[in-house]
Amino acid sequence: MVRVFIASPFFNQEQIDRVQRLENALMRNLYVIDIFSARFHQFKHLTFGSKEWRRVTFHNDLKYLRRADVVVAVHDFEGANVDSGTAFEIGYAYAMQKPIILINEKGSPVNLMLSDSLHAYLNRVEEVASYNFLHMPYIPYEGKVI
């Protein structure tokens, strides 16, 4: 059984819908015991953007990232529009030698630093519902890199 950390932007309705589908797909996976999704850890009792909110949010995310067995990241990048938080979490996970599953529903080219750091590449969020997190099959990214 694995603990999954979701690395994904959730700033607009399209992104929220995608991460909700991802959460639901992971909940259906027989090998997943725990899921961390930052959108459920927003510390609404603190003023958004304040020093205290920033400190608490940053350290909480890293605590759950370190605790996770695997990171499932959403590649929501289009051109120069990269979610820096998601990119940071992917880099941190790679440095900690955690397997990274990258989901790219938009089919946009992947930066080589992401393509060469991932363990599995998926085209649809729903594919994680049946992904074998116990054996962690390697699925390389075969598309165009930027």
PDB file of C-alpha atoms in Angstrom:
ATOM      1  CA  MET A   1       0.000   0.000   0.000  1.00  0.00           C
ATOM      2  CA  VAL A   2       1.310   3.441  -0.911  1.00  0.00           C
ATOM      3  CA  ARG A   3       0.900   7.041   0.141  1.00  0.00           C
ATOM      4  CA  VAL A   4       0.451   9.400  -2.793  1.00  0.00           C
ATOM      5  CA  PHE A   5       1.295  13.085  -2.942  1.00  0.00           C
ATOM      6  CA  ILE A   6      -0.581  14.979  -5.654  1.00  0.00           C
ATOM      7  CA  ALA A   7       1.423  17.776  -7.289  1.00  0.00           C
ATOM      8  CA  SER A   8      -1.024  19.849  -9.283  1.00  0.00           C
ATOM      9  CA  PRO A   9      -2.196  23.409  -9.799  1.00  0.00           C
ATOM     10  CA  PHE A  10      -5.762  24.211  -8.760  1.00  0.00           C
ATOM     11  CA  PHE A  11      -6.122  27.887  -9.654  1.00  0.00           C
ATOM     12  CA  ASN A  12      -9.008  27.747 -12.138  1.00  0.00           C
ATOM     13  CA  GLN A  13     -12.055  25.559 -12.695  1.00  0.00           C
ATOM     14  CA  GLU A  14     -10.399  23.381 -15.356  1.00  0.00           C
ATOM     15  CA  GLN A  15      -7.521  22.596 -12.981  1.00  0.00           C
ATOM     16  CA  ILE A  16      -9.868  21.968 -10.047  1.00  0.00           C
ATOM     17  CA  ASP A  17     -11.959  19.588 -12.154  1.00  0.00           C
ATOM     18  CA  ARG A  18      -8.804  17.715 -13.219  1.00  0.00           C
ATOM     19  CA  VAL A  19      -7.425  17.347  -9.703  1.00  0.00           C
ATOM     20  CA  GLN A  20     -10.832  16.199  -8.437  1.00  0.00           C
ATOM     21  CA  ARG A  21     -10.887  13.505 -11.129  1.00  0.00           C
ATOM     22  CA  LEU A  22      -7.359  12.542 -10.066  1.00  0.00           C
ATOM     23  CA  GLU A  23      -8.326  12.318  -6.387  1.00  0.00           C
ATOM     24  CA  ASN A  24     -11.323  10.147  -7.302  1.00  0.00           C
ATOM     25  CA  ALA A  25      -9.229   7.876  -9.532  1.00  0.00           C
ATOM     26  CA  LEU A  26      -6.623   7.417  -6.790  1.00  0.00           C
ATOM     27  CA  MET A  27      -9.356   6.591  -4.262  1.00  0.00           C
ATOM     28  CA  ARG A  28     -10.441   3.731  -6.542  1.00  0.00           C
ATOM     29  CA  ASN A  29      -6.911   2.294  -6.740  1.00  0.00           C
ATOM     30  CA  LEU A  30      -6.539  -0.813  -4.567  1.00  0.00           C
ATOM     31  CA  TYR A  31      -2.879  -0.054  -3.786  1.00  0.00           C
ATOM     32  CA  VAL A  32      -3.374   3.509  -2.501  1.00  0.00           C
ATOM     33  CA  ILE A  33      -3.824   3.872   1.245  1.00  0.00           C
ATOM     34  CA  ASP A  34      -3.453   7.648   1.626  1.00  0.00           C
ATOM     35  CA  ILE A  35      -3.640  10.709  -0.639  1.00  0.00           C
ATOM     36  CA  PHE A  36      -2.347  14.205   0.029  1.00  0.00           C
ATOM     37  CA  SER A  37      -3.943  16.922  -2.066  1.00  0.00           C
ATOM     38  CA  ALA A  38      -2.893  20.459  -1.122  1.00  0.00           C
ATOM     39  CA  ARG A  39      -6.293  21.904  -1.973  1.00  0.00           C
ATOM     40  CA  PHE A  40      -7.611  20.285   1.222  1.00  0.00           C
ATOM     41  CA  HIS A  41      -4.861  21.916   3.317  1.00  0.00           C
ATOM     42  CA  GLN A  42      -5.366  25.639   2.780  1.00  0.00           C
ATOM     43  CA  PHE A  43      -5.321  26.835   6.424  1.00  0.00           C
ATOM     44  CA  LYS A  44      -8.300  29.145   5.976  1.00  0.00           C
ATOM     45  CA  HIS A  45      -7.941  30.377   9.564  1.00  0.00           C
ATOM     46  CA  LEU A  46      -4.771  32.176   8.415  1.00  0.00           C
ATOM     47  CA  THR A  47      -4.680  35.217   6.144  1.00  0.00           C
ATOM     48  CA  PHE A  48      -3.896  34.057   2.608  1.00  0.00           C
ATOM     49  CA  GLY A  49      -0.417  35.243   1.591  1.00  0.00           C
ATOM     50  CA  SER A  50       0.616  36.272   5.104  1.00  0.00           C
ATOM     51  CA  LYS A  51       4.027  35.239   6.431  1.00  0.00           C
ATOM     52  CA  GLU A  52       2.412  32.761   8.802  1.00  0.00           C
ATOM     53  CA  TRP A  53       0.206  31.273   6.051  1.00  0.00           C
ATOM     54  CA  ARG A  54       3.231  30.957   3.735  1.00  0.00           C
ATOM     55  CA  ARG A  55       5.357  29.284   6.416  1.00  0.00           C
ATOM     56  CA  VAL A  56       2.652  26.842   7.521  1.00  0.00           C
ATOM     57  CA  THR A  57       1.611  25.950   3.957  1.00  0.00           C
ATOM     58  CA  PHE A  58       5.193  25.448   2.752  1.00  0.00           C
ATOM     59  CA  HIS A  59       6.215  23.240   5.675  1.00  0.00           C
ATOM     60  CA  ASN A  60       2.986  21.221   5.594  1.00  0.00           C
ATOM     61  CA  ASP A  61       3.387  20.476   1.883  1.00  0.00           C
ATOM     62  CA  LEU A  62       6.984  19.377   2.378  1.00  0.00           C
ATOM     63  CA  LYS A  63       6.048  17.212   5.365  1.00  0.00           C
ATOM     64  CA  TYR A  64       3.548  15.283   3.244  1.00  0.00           C
ATOM     65  CA  LEU A  65       5.870  15.181   0.248  1.00  0.00           C
ATOM     66  CA  ARG A  66       8.605  13.595   2.370  1.00  0.00           C
ATOM     67  CA  ARG A  67       6.076  11.137   3.826  1.00  0.00           C
ATOM     68  CA  ALA A  68       4.739  10.048   0.419  1.00  0.00           C
ATOM     69  CA  ASP A  69       5.867   6.900  -1.337  1.00  0.00           C
ATOM     70  CA  VAL A  70       5.105   8.271  -4.798  1.00  0.00           C
ATOM     71  CA  VAL A  71       4.248  11.608  -6.408  1.00  0.00           C
ATOM     72  CA  VAL A  72       1.517  11.872  -9.009  1.00  0.00           C
ATOM     73  CA  ALA A  73       1.975  15.158 -10.858  1.00  0.00           C
ATOM     74  CA  VAL A  74      -0.274  16.915 -13.336  1.00  0.00           C
ATOM     75  CA  HIS A  75       1.516  18.392 -16.339  1.00  0.00           C
ATOM     76  CA  ASP A  76      -0.714  21.390 -16.919  1.00  0.00           C
ATOM     77  CA  PHE A  77       1.901  23.465 -18.705  1.00  0.00           C
ATOM     78  CA  GLU A  78       1.193  25.278 -21.944  1.00  0.00           C
ATOM     79  CA  GLY A  79       4.111  27.082 -23.535  1.00  0.00           C
ATOM     80  CA  ALA A  80       5.720  29.376 -20.997  1.00  0.00           C
ATOM     81  CA  ASN A  81       2.890  28.922 -18.467  1.00  0.00           C
ATOM     82  CA  VAL A  82       4.442  26.584 -15.925  1.00  0.00           C
ATOM     83  CA  ASP A  83       3.047  26.175 -12.426  1.00  0.00           C
ATOM     84  CA  SER A  84       6.226  26.773 -10.447  1.00  0.00           C
ATOM     85  CA  GLY A  85       4.816  25.076  -7.330  1.00  0.00           C
ATOM     86  CA  THR A  86       4.174  21.828  -9.188  1.00  0.00           C
ATOM     87  CA  ALA A  87       7.597  22.019 -10.864  1.00  0.00           C
ATOM     88  CA  PHE A  88       9.222  22.555  -7.455  1.00  0.00           C
ATOM     89  CA  GLU A  89       7.402  19.561  -5.964  1.00  0.00           C
ATOM     90  CA  ILE A  90       8.484  17.343  -8.866  1.00  0.00           C
ATOM     91  CA  GLY A  91      12.115  18.427  -8.445  1.00  0.00           C
ATOM     92  CA  TYR A  92      11.980  17.904  -4.684  1.00  0.00           C
ATOM     93  CA  ALA A  93      10.491  14.434  -5.150  1.00  0.00           C
ATOM     94  CA  TYR A  94      13.189  13.509  -7.664  1.00  0.00           C
ATOM     95  CA  ALA A  95      15.909  14.690  -5.278  1.00  0.00           C
ATOM     96  CA  MET A  96      14.383  12.445  -2.618  1.00  0.00           C
ATOM     97  CA  GLN A  97      14.404   9.526  -5.106  1.00  0.00           C
ATOM     98  CA  LYS A  98      10.632   9.159  -5.064  1.00  0.00           C
ATOM     99  CA  PRO A  99       8.943   7.725  -8.140  1.00  0.00           C
ATOM    100  CA  ILE A 100       7.087  10.354 -10.157  1.00  0.00           C
ATOM    101  CA  ILE A 101       4.071   9.625 -12.289  1.00  0.00           C
ATOM    102  CA  LEU A 102       3.375  12.459 -14.708  1.00  0.00           C
ATOM    103  CA  ILE A 103      -0.067  12.932 -16.232  1.00  0.00           C
ATOM    104  CA  ASN A 104      -0.346  15.095 -19.333  1.00  0.00           C
ATOM    105  CA  GLU A 105      -3.909  15.253 -20.621  1.00  0.00           C
ATOM    106  CA  LYS A 106      -3.198  18.279 -22.792  1.00  0.00           C
ATOM    107  CA  GLY A 107      -0.537  16.449 -24.803  1.00  0.00           C
ATOM    108  CA  SER A 108       1.834  19.407 -24.723  1.00  0.00           C
ATOM    109  CA  PRO A 109       5.598  18.814 -25.058  1.00  0.00           C
ATOM    110  CA  VAL A 110       7.395  18.016 -21.802  1.00  0.00           C
ATOM    111  CA  ASN A 111      10.532  19.724 -20.555  1.00  0.00           C
ATOM    112  CA  LEU A 112      13.413  17.243 -20.559  1.00  0.00           C
ATOM    113  CA  MET A 113      14.030  17.829 -16.849  1.00  0.00           C
ATOM    114  CA  LEU A 114      10.555  16.429 -16.237  1.00  0.00           C
ATOM    115  CA  SER A 115      10.556  13.751 -18.935  1.00  0.00           C
ATOM    116  CA  ASP A 116      13.828  12.293 -17.706  1.00  0.00           C
ATOM    117  CA  SER A 117      12.910  12.425 -14.021  1.00  0.00           C
ATOM    118  CA  LEU A 118       9.619  10.570 -14.204  1.00  0.00           C
ATOM    119  CA  HIS A 119       8.925   6.909 -13.589  1.00  0.00           C
ATOM    120  CA  ALA A 120       5.687   6.685 -15.546  1.00  0.00           C
ATOM    121  CA  TYR A 121       3.913   8.892 -18.074  1.00  0.00           C
ATOM    122  CA  LEU A 122       0.145   8.754 -18.447  1.00  0.00           C
ATOM    123  CA  ASN A 123      -2.204  10.550 -20.847  1.00  0.00           C
ATOM    124  CA  ARG A 124      -5.372  10.491 -18.746  1.00  0.00           C
ATOM    125  CA  VAL A 125      -6.017  11.080 -15.057  1.00  0.00           C
ATOM    126  CA  GLU A 126      -8.294   8.060 -14.914  1.00  0.00           C
ATOM    127  CA  GLU A 127      -5.370   5.734 -15.761  1.00  0.00           C
ATOM    128  CA  VAL A 128      -4.106   5.958 -12.161  1.00  0.00           C
ATOM    129  CA  ALA A 129      -7.199   4.071 -10.969  1.00  0.00           C
ATOM    130  CA  SER A 130      -5.703   0.867 -12.384  1.00  0.00           C
ATOM    131  CA  TYR A 131      -1.965   1.684 -12.166  1.00  0.00           C
ATOM    132  CA  ASN A 132      -0.114  -0.983 -10.166  1.00  0.00           C
ATOM    133  CA  PHE A 133       1.569   1.058  -7.438  1.00  0.00           C
ATOM    134  CA  LEU A 134       2.865  -2.160  -5.908  1.00  0.00           C
ATOM    135  CA  HIS A 135       5.028  -3.139  -8.909  1.00  0.00           C
ATOM    136  CA  MET A 136       5.402   0.411 -10.312  1.00  0.00           C
ATOM    137  CA  PRO A 137       5.688  -0.394 -14.036  1.00  0.00           C
ATOM    138  CA  TYR A 138       8.022   1.939 -15.882  1.00  0.00           C
ATOM    139  CA  ILE A 139       6.260   3.859 -18.657  1.00  0.00           C
ATOM    140  CA  PRO A 140       8.656   6.274 -20.383  1.00  0.00           C
ATOM    141  CA  TYR A 141       7.673   9.516 -22.033  1.00  0.00           C
ATOM    142  CA  GLU A 142       8.158   9.086 -25.798  1.00  0.00           C
ATOM    143  CA  GLY A 143       6.972  12.471 -27.043  1.00  0.00           C
ATOM    144  CA  LYS A 144       8.642  15.734 -27.964  1.00  0.00           C
ATOM    145  CA  VAL A 145      10.806  17.385 -25.318  1.00  0.00           C
ATOM    146  CA  ILE A 146      11.455  21.069 -24.894  1.00  0.00           C
TER     147      ILE A 146
END
